Amino acid sequence: MNGDSCCTPSRPTGEVTSTPLPQGNDLGRIRRGKLDGMCLIPGGEFLMGSNDADGWPADGEGPVRPITLQPFHIDACCVTNERFMDFFNATGYKTEAERFGWSFVFHLYLARPVLARVKERVAGSEWWCKVEGATWRHPEGEATNIKKRWSHPVVHVSYKDAQAYAEWAGKRLPTEAEWECAARGGLVQKRFAWGDELIPDGKHRCNIWQGRFPMNDTGEDGYQGTAPALSYQANGYGLYNVAGNVWEWCHDWFSPNFHINGPRVDPVGPPIGDRKVIRGGSYLCHNSYCNRYRVGARTSNTPDSSTGNTGFRCVRDV
């Protein structure tokens, strides 16, 4: 097992026509978005990557290397349902899940009647269900809503959806290097955004899986499924939930090895690819399957995919 089982499944290719993303890694500096709710990251040099023995070799976490970044602003938390609704109200934007007519939902969060109607599951990861009508406004299918989840991260958004929101907000998606620098909170090569111990002094610091995956999440950290975007204690830079809760889209195309000899100043990833980087882990991460809630961990998904455990936060240039 490569640890992908509890991460994020990918939308089948060719099922519905979706305009491919243009190749290239041009970032495009953006300085017009509002700074409300954003944290200033001072930039400079930090040590990126991990040589953690618990890492997955295919992910390309290492080697640890010095990276230099310009200063930038980043959202303190993931974009919430409330903020995404503002975007929808202003633009009428239709997400890819809405256009495709379905999205991936974890089996335990489906009502029995909905689960009984599921026709397709992900082979080898049958806990992921293809649910018709699952969208950001209906996270577990058409009969569900977000009335009690306005402060939670928006989910069922693809890379393209996240990019569309960022452009509307006068911002952009973070590069992988920017994301990791901000997530580390000024700490040097710690396993987590708060240090090396997962539960310091017995206090949970992130929303991940407790219990036996994939059948029983005890919710010892206070949540089953998503938590409000401002849950737990912020890191040293003021960022919330950079470990667990929901995966976060990054600007970069994914490669397990491009970075080994890649740029060390303001890197933006490889110029071509078919998957985008996602970082941070989600509420489904568990040490027995996927320990990618470590701050140096990484994985990816196709840019048209959407799931109930993937969201995003934005960056604005200084």
Coordinates of C-alpha atoms in Angstrom, one line a residue:
M1 CA 0.0 0.0 0.0
N2 CA 1.3 3.4 -0.9
G3 CA -0.8 5.4 1.6
D4 CA -3.1 6.9 -1.1
S5 CA -6.1 5.0 0.1
C6 CA -7.4 7.6 2.5
C7 CA -6.1 10.6 0.6
T8 CA -8.1 11.8 -2.4
P9 CA -9.4 9.7 -5.3
S10 CA -9.2 11.1 -8.8
R11 CA -12.0 11.7 -11.3
P12 CA -11.9 9.2 -14.2
T13 CA -10.5 10.6 -17.3
G14 CA -12.7 11.0 -20.3
E15 CA -16.0 10.7 -18.4
V16 CA -17.0 14.3 -19.0
T17 CA -15.2 16.8 -21.2
S18 CA -13.2 19.2 -19.1
T19 CA -11.0 21.9 -20.6
P20 CA -7.3 20.9 -19.8
L21 CA -5.3 23.3 -17.8
P22 CA -2.5 25.0 -19.9
Q23 CA 0.9 23.6 -19.2
G24 CA 3.5 25.9 -17.7
N25 CA 4.4 27.2 -14.3
D26 CA 3.9 30.9 -14.6
L27 CA 2.9 32.2 -11.2
G28 CA 1.6 35.8 -11.9
R29 CA 2.1 38.1 -9.0
I30 CA -1.1 39.5 -7.6
R31 CA -1.4 42.4 -5.2
R32 CA -5.0 43.7 -5.3
G33 CA -6.8 41.3 -2.9
K34 CA -8.0 42.4 0.5
L35 CA -5.7 41.5 3.4
D36 CA -8.4 40.8 5.9
G37 CA -7.8 37.5 7.6
M38 CA -4.4 37.1 6.1
C39 CA -1.0 36.6 7.7
L40 CA 2.3 38.1 6.6
I41 CA 5.1 35.6 6.0
P42 CA 8.4 37.3 6.1
G43 CA 10.1 35.3 3.5
G44 CA 13.8 34.6 3.5
E45 CA 15.4 31.2 3.7
F46 CA 13.8 28.1 5.2
L47 CA 14.6 24.3 5.1
M48 CA 12.0 22.6 2.9
G49 CA 11.2 18.9 2.6
S50 CA 11.7 16.0 4.9
N51 CA 13.9 13.0 5.3
D52 CA 11.4 11.4 7.7
A53 CA 11.6 7.6 7.8
D54 CA 7.8 7.6 7.8
G55 CA 7.6 9.3 4.5
W56 CA 6.5 7.6 1.3
P57 CA 9.4 7.4 -1.2
A58 CA 7.1 7.8 -4.2
D59 CA 6.0 11.2 -2.8
G60 CA 9.5 12.8 -3.1
E61 CA 9.5 14.5 0.3
G62 CA 13.3 14.8 0.3
P63 CA 15.9 15.9 0.2
V64 CA 15.8 18.7 2.8
R65 CA 17.0 21.8 0.9
P66 CA 17.3 25.5 1.6
I67 CA 14.7 27.6 -0.2
T68 CA 14.5 31.4 -0.4
L69 CA 11.2 33.1 -0.8
Q70 CA 9.9 36.7 -1.2
P71 CA 7.6 37.9 1.6
F72 CA 3.9 37.1 0.9
H73 CA 0.5 37.2 2.6
I74 CA -1.5 33.9 3.1
D75 CA -5.0 33.2 4.4
A76 CA -5.0 32.3 8.1
C77 CA -7.4 29.6 7.4
C78 CA -9.0 27.7 4.4
V79 CA -11.6 29.4 2.4
T80 CA -14.9 28.7 4.2
N81 CA -18.4 27.9 2.9
E82 CA -19.4 31.4 3.8
R83 CA -16.7 33.0 1.7
F84 CA -17.3 30.7 -1.2
M85 CA -21.0 31.6 -1.1
D86 CA -19.9 35.3 -1.4
F87 CA -18.0 34.3 -4.6
F88 CA -21.0 32.4 -5.9
N89 CA -23.4 35.2 -5.2
A90 CA -21.2 37.7 -7.0
T91 CA -20.4 35.5 -10.0
G92 CA -22.9 32.7 -10.3
Y93 CA -19.9 30.4 -10.7
K94 CA -20.7 26.7 -11.2
T95 CA -18.1 24.3 -9.8
E96 CA -16.9 21.2 -11.7
A97 CA -18.7 18.9 -9.3
E98 CA -21.9 20.7 -10.2
R99 CA -21.2 20.5 -13.9
F100 CA -20.2 16.8 -13.7
G101 CA -23.2 16.0 -11.4
W102 CA -21.3 14.1 -8.7
S103 CA -18.3 14.1 -6.4
F104 CA -16.5 11.7 -4.1
V105 CA -17.8 11.2 -0.5
F106 CA -16.4 9.1 2.3
H107 CA -18.8 6.2 3.0
L108 CA -19.3 6.8 6.8
Y109 CA -20.8 10.3 6.1
L110 CA -23.6 9.0 3.9
A111 CA -27.1 8.4 5.1
R112 CA -28.2 4.8 4.7
P113 CA -30.6 5.5 1.8
V114 CA -28.0 7.4 -0.1
L115 CA -25.4 4.7 0.6
A116 CA -27.8 2.1 -0.7
R117 CA -28.1 4.0 -4.0
V118 CA -24.4 4.3 -4.6
K119 CA -23.5 2.6 -7.9
E120 CA -19.8 3.1 -8.0
R121 CA -17.0 3.0 -5.4
V122 CA -13.2 3.4 -5.9
A123 CA -11.6 0.1 -6.6
G124 CA -9.2 -0.8 -3.8
S125 CA -10.5 2.1 -1.7
E126 CA -14.2 1.2 -1.5
W127 CA -14.8 3.7 1.3
W128 CA -14.8 6.4 -1.4
C129 CA -18.2 6.6 -3.1
K130 CA -19.3 8.4 -6.2
V131 CA -22.3 10.3 -5.0
E132 CA -24.7 12.0 -7.4
G133 CA -25.6 15.5 -6.4
A134 CA -22.6 15.9 -4.0
T135 CA -21.3 19.5 -4.3
W136 CA -19.9 22.2 -2.1
R137 CA -23.5 23.2 -1.1
H138 CA -24.6 19.6 -0.7
P139 CA -21.5 17.8 0.8
E140 CA -23.1 14.4 1.3
G141 CA -25.6 14.6 -1.5
E142 CA -28.7 16.6 -2.5
A143 CA -30.5 16.0 0.8
T144 CA -27.7 17.7 2.8
N145 CA -26.7 21.3 3.2
I146 CA -24.1 23.6 4.8
K147 CA -26.5 25.6 7.1
K148 CA -24.5 24.5 10.1
R149 CA -21.2 24.5 8.4
W150 CA -20.7 28.1 7.2
S151 CA -17.4 28.3 9.2
H152 CA -16.1 25.0 7.8
P153 CA -13.7 24.8 4.8
V154 CA -15.5 24.6 1.5
V155 CA -15.0 21.1 0.0
H156 CA -15.9 19.4 -3.3
V157 CA -13.8 22.1 -5.1
S158 CA -11.4 21.2 -7.8
Y159 CA -8.1 23.0 -8.5
K160 CA -9.9 24.9 -11.3
D161 CA -12.6 26.0 -8.8
A162 CA -10.0 27.1 -6.3
Q163 CA -8.1 29.0 -9.0
A164 CA -11.4 30.7 -10.1
Y165 CA -12.1 31.8 -6.6
A166 CA -8.6 33.1 -6.0
E167 CA -8.7 35.2 -9.2
W168 CA -12.1 36.7 -8.2
A169 CA -10.6 37.6 -4.7
G170 CA -7.6 39.3 -6.3
K171 CA -5.3 36.5 -5.0
R172 CA -3.7 33.3 -6.2
L173 CA -3.0 29.8 -4.9
P174 CA 0.2 29.3 -2.9
T175 CA 3.2 27.6 -4.4
E176 CA 4.1 24.4 -2.7
A177 CA 7.2 26.2 -1.2
E178 CA 5.1 29.1 0.1
W179 CA 2.6 26.7 1.6
E180 CA 5.2 24.7 3.5
C181 CA 7.1 27.8 4.7
A182 CA 3.9 29.2 6.1
A183 CA 2.8 25.9 7.5
R184 CA 6.0 25.5 9.4
G185 CA 5.3 28.7 11.3
G186 CA 9.0 29.6 11.7
L187 CA 9.9 26.2 13.2
V188 CA 12.9 24.4 11.7
Q189 CA 12.4 20.8 10.4
K190 CA 9.7 19.8 13.0
R191 CA 7.4 16.9 12.1
F192 CA 4.3 19.0 12.7
A193 CA 3.4 22.7 12.6
W194 CA 3.7 22.9 16.4
G195 CA 6.7 20.6 17.1
D196 CA 7.6 16.9 17.0
E197 CA 4.9 15.5 19.3
L198 CA 1.5 14.7 17.8
I199 CA -0.5 15.3 21.0
P200 CA 1.6 17.6 23.2
D201 CA 0.5 17.5 26.9
G202 CA -2.4 15.3 25.8
K203 CA -4.0 18.1 23.7
H204 CA -5.1 17.5 20.2
R205 CA -3.7 20.0 17.7
C206 CA -5.3 18.8 14.5
N207 CA -8.4 17.0 13.0
I208 CA -7.3 13.6 11.8
W209 CA -8.6 10.0 12.2
Q210 CA -8.7 8.2 15.5
G211 CA -9.8 4.6 15.8
R212 CA -9.8 1.9 13.2
F213 CA -9.7 3.2 9.6
P214 CA -11.9 3.1 7.6
M215 CA -14.7 1.8 9.8
N216 CA -14.6 3.7 13.1
D217 CA -13.5 7.3 13.8
T218 CA -13.8 7.9 17.5
G219 CA -13.6 11.6 17.1
E220 CA -11.3 12.0 20.1
D221 CA -9.9 15.3 18.6
G222 CA -13.5 16.7 18.8
Y223 CA -14.6 16.2 15.2
Q224 CA -15.7 13.6 12.7
G225 CA -15.5 15.0 9.2
T226 CA -14.6 18.6 8.8
A227 CA -13.9 21.0 11.6
P228 CA -14.5 24.8 11.5
A229 CA -11.6 26.5 9.7
L230 CA -10.4 28.3 12.8
S231 CA -10.3 25.2 15.0
Y232 CA -7.3 24.4 17.3
Q233 CA -4.3 26.5 18.0
A234 CA -2.7 28.6 15.3
N235 CA 0.9 28.0 14.4
G236 CA 3.8 30.5 14.9
Y237 CA 2.7 32.6 11.8
G238 CA -1.0 32.6 12.8
L239 CA -2.2 29.8 10.4
Y240 CA -4.9 27.4 11.4
N241 CA -5.3 23.7 10.4
V242 CA -2.3 23.2 8.2
A243 CA -2.4 19.6 9.5
G244 CA -5.5 17.6 8.9
N245 CA -9.0 18.8 8.3
V246 CA -8.8 19.2 4.5
W247 CA -6.2 18.9 1.9
E248 CA -5.2 22.2 0.2
W249 CA -4.6 22.8 -3.4
C250 CA -1.2 24.4 -4.4
H251 CA -0.1 26.1 -7.6
D252 CA 2.6 23.5 -8.6
W253 CA 2.4 20.6 -10.9
F254 CA 3.4 17.5 -9.0
S255 CA 6.7 15.7 -9.6
P256 CA 8.5 13.3 -7.2
N257 CA 11.9 14.4 -8.3
F258 CA 11.9 17.8 -10.2
H259 CA 12.7 19.6 -7.0
I260 CA 15.9 17.6 -6.4
N261 CA 17.8 19.8 -8.8
G262 CA 15.2 22.4 -9.2
P263 CA 15.3 26.2 -8.4
R264 CA 16.1 27.2 -4.8
V265 CA 14.7 30.7 -5.1
D266 CA 10.9 31.2 -5.4
P267 CA 10.4 27.7 -6.9
V268 CA 7.1 27.2 -8.8
G269 CA 7.3 23.5 -9.6
P270 CA 7.8 21.8 -13.0
P271 CA 6.6 23.4 -16.2
I272 CA 4.4 20.4 -17.2
G273 CA 2.3 17.8 -15.4
D274 CA -1.0 16.1 -15.1
R275 CA -1.6 16.3 -11.3
K276 CA -1.5 19.3 -9.0
V277 CA 0.2 19.3 -5.5
I278 CA -2.1 19.1 -2.5
R279 CA -0.7 19.5 1.1
G280 CA -1.6 19.2 4.7
G281 CA -3.6 16.0 5.0
S282 CA -7.2 15.7 6.0
Y283 CA -9.6 14.4 8.6
L284 CA -9.2 10.9 7.1
C285 CA -5.4 10.7 7.7
H286 CA -4.4 8.0 10.1
N287 CA -0.9 6.7 11.0
S288 CA -1.7 3.2 9.9
Y289 CA -2.6 4.3 6.4
C290 CA -1.6 7.8 5.6
N291 CA 0.5 10.0 7.8
R292 CA 0.6 12.9 5.4
Y293 CA -0.5 15.4 8.1
R294 CA 3.3 15.8 8.8
V295 CA 4.3 19.3 7.6
G296 CA 6.8 18.0 5.1
A297 CA 4.5 15.5 3.5
R298 CA 3.0 15.9 0.0
T299 CA 0.7 14.2 -2.5
S300 CA -1.3 15.2 -5.5
N301 CA -4.6 14.9 -7.5
T302 CA -5.8 15.7 -11.0
P303 CA -7.0 19.3 -11.3
D304 CA -10.6 18.4 -12.2
S305 CA -11.1 16.1 -9.2
S306 CA -13.2 17.0 -6.2
T307 CA -13.7 15.3 -2.8
G308 CA -15.3 15.8 0.5
N309 CA -11.9 16.4 2.1
T310 CA -10.2 18.9 -0.2
G311 CA -10.2 22.7 0.0
F312 CA -7.8 25.5 -0.3
R313 CA -6.4 28.8 1.0
C314 CA -5.1 31.8 -1.0
V315 CA -2.0 34.0 -1.2
R316 CA -1.5 37.6 -2.0
D317 CA 1.9 39.1 -3.0
V318 CA 3.4 41.9 -0.9

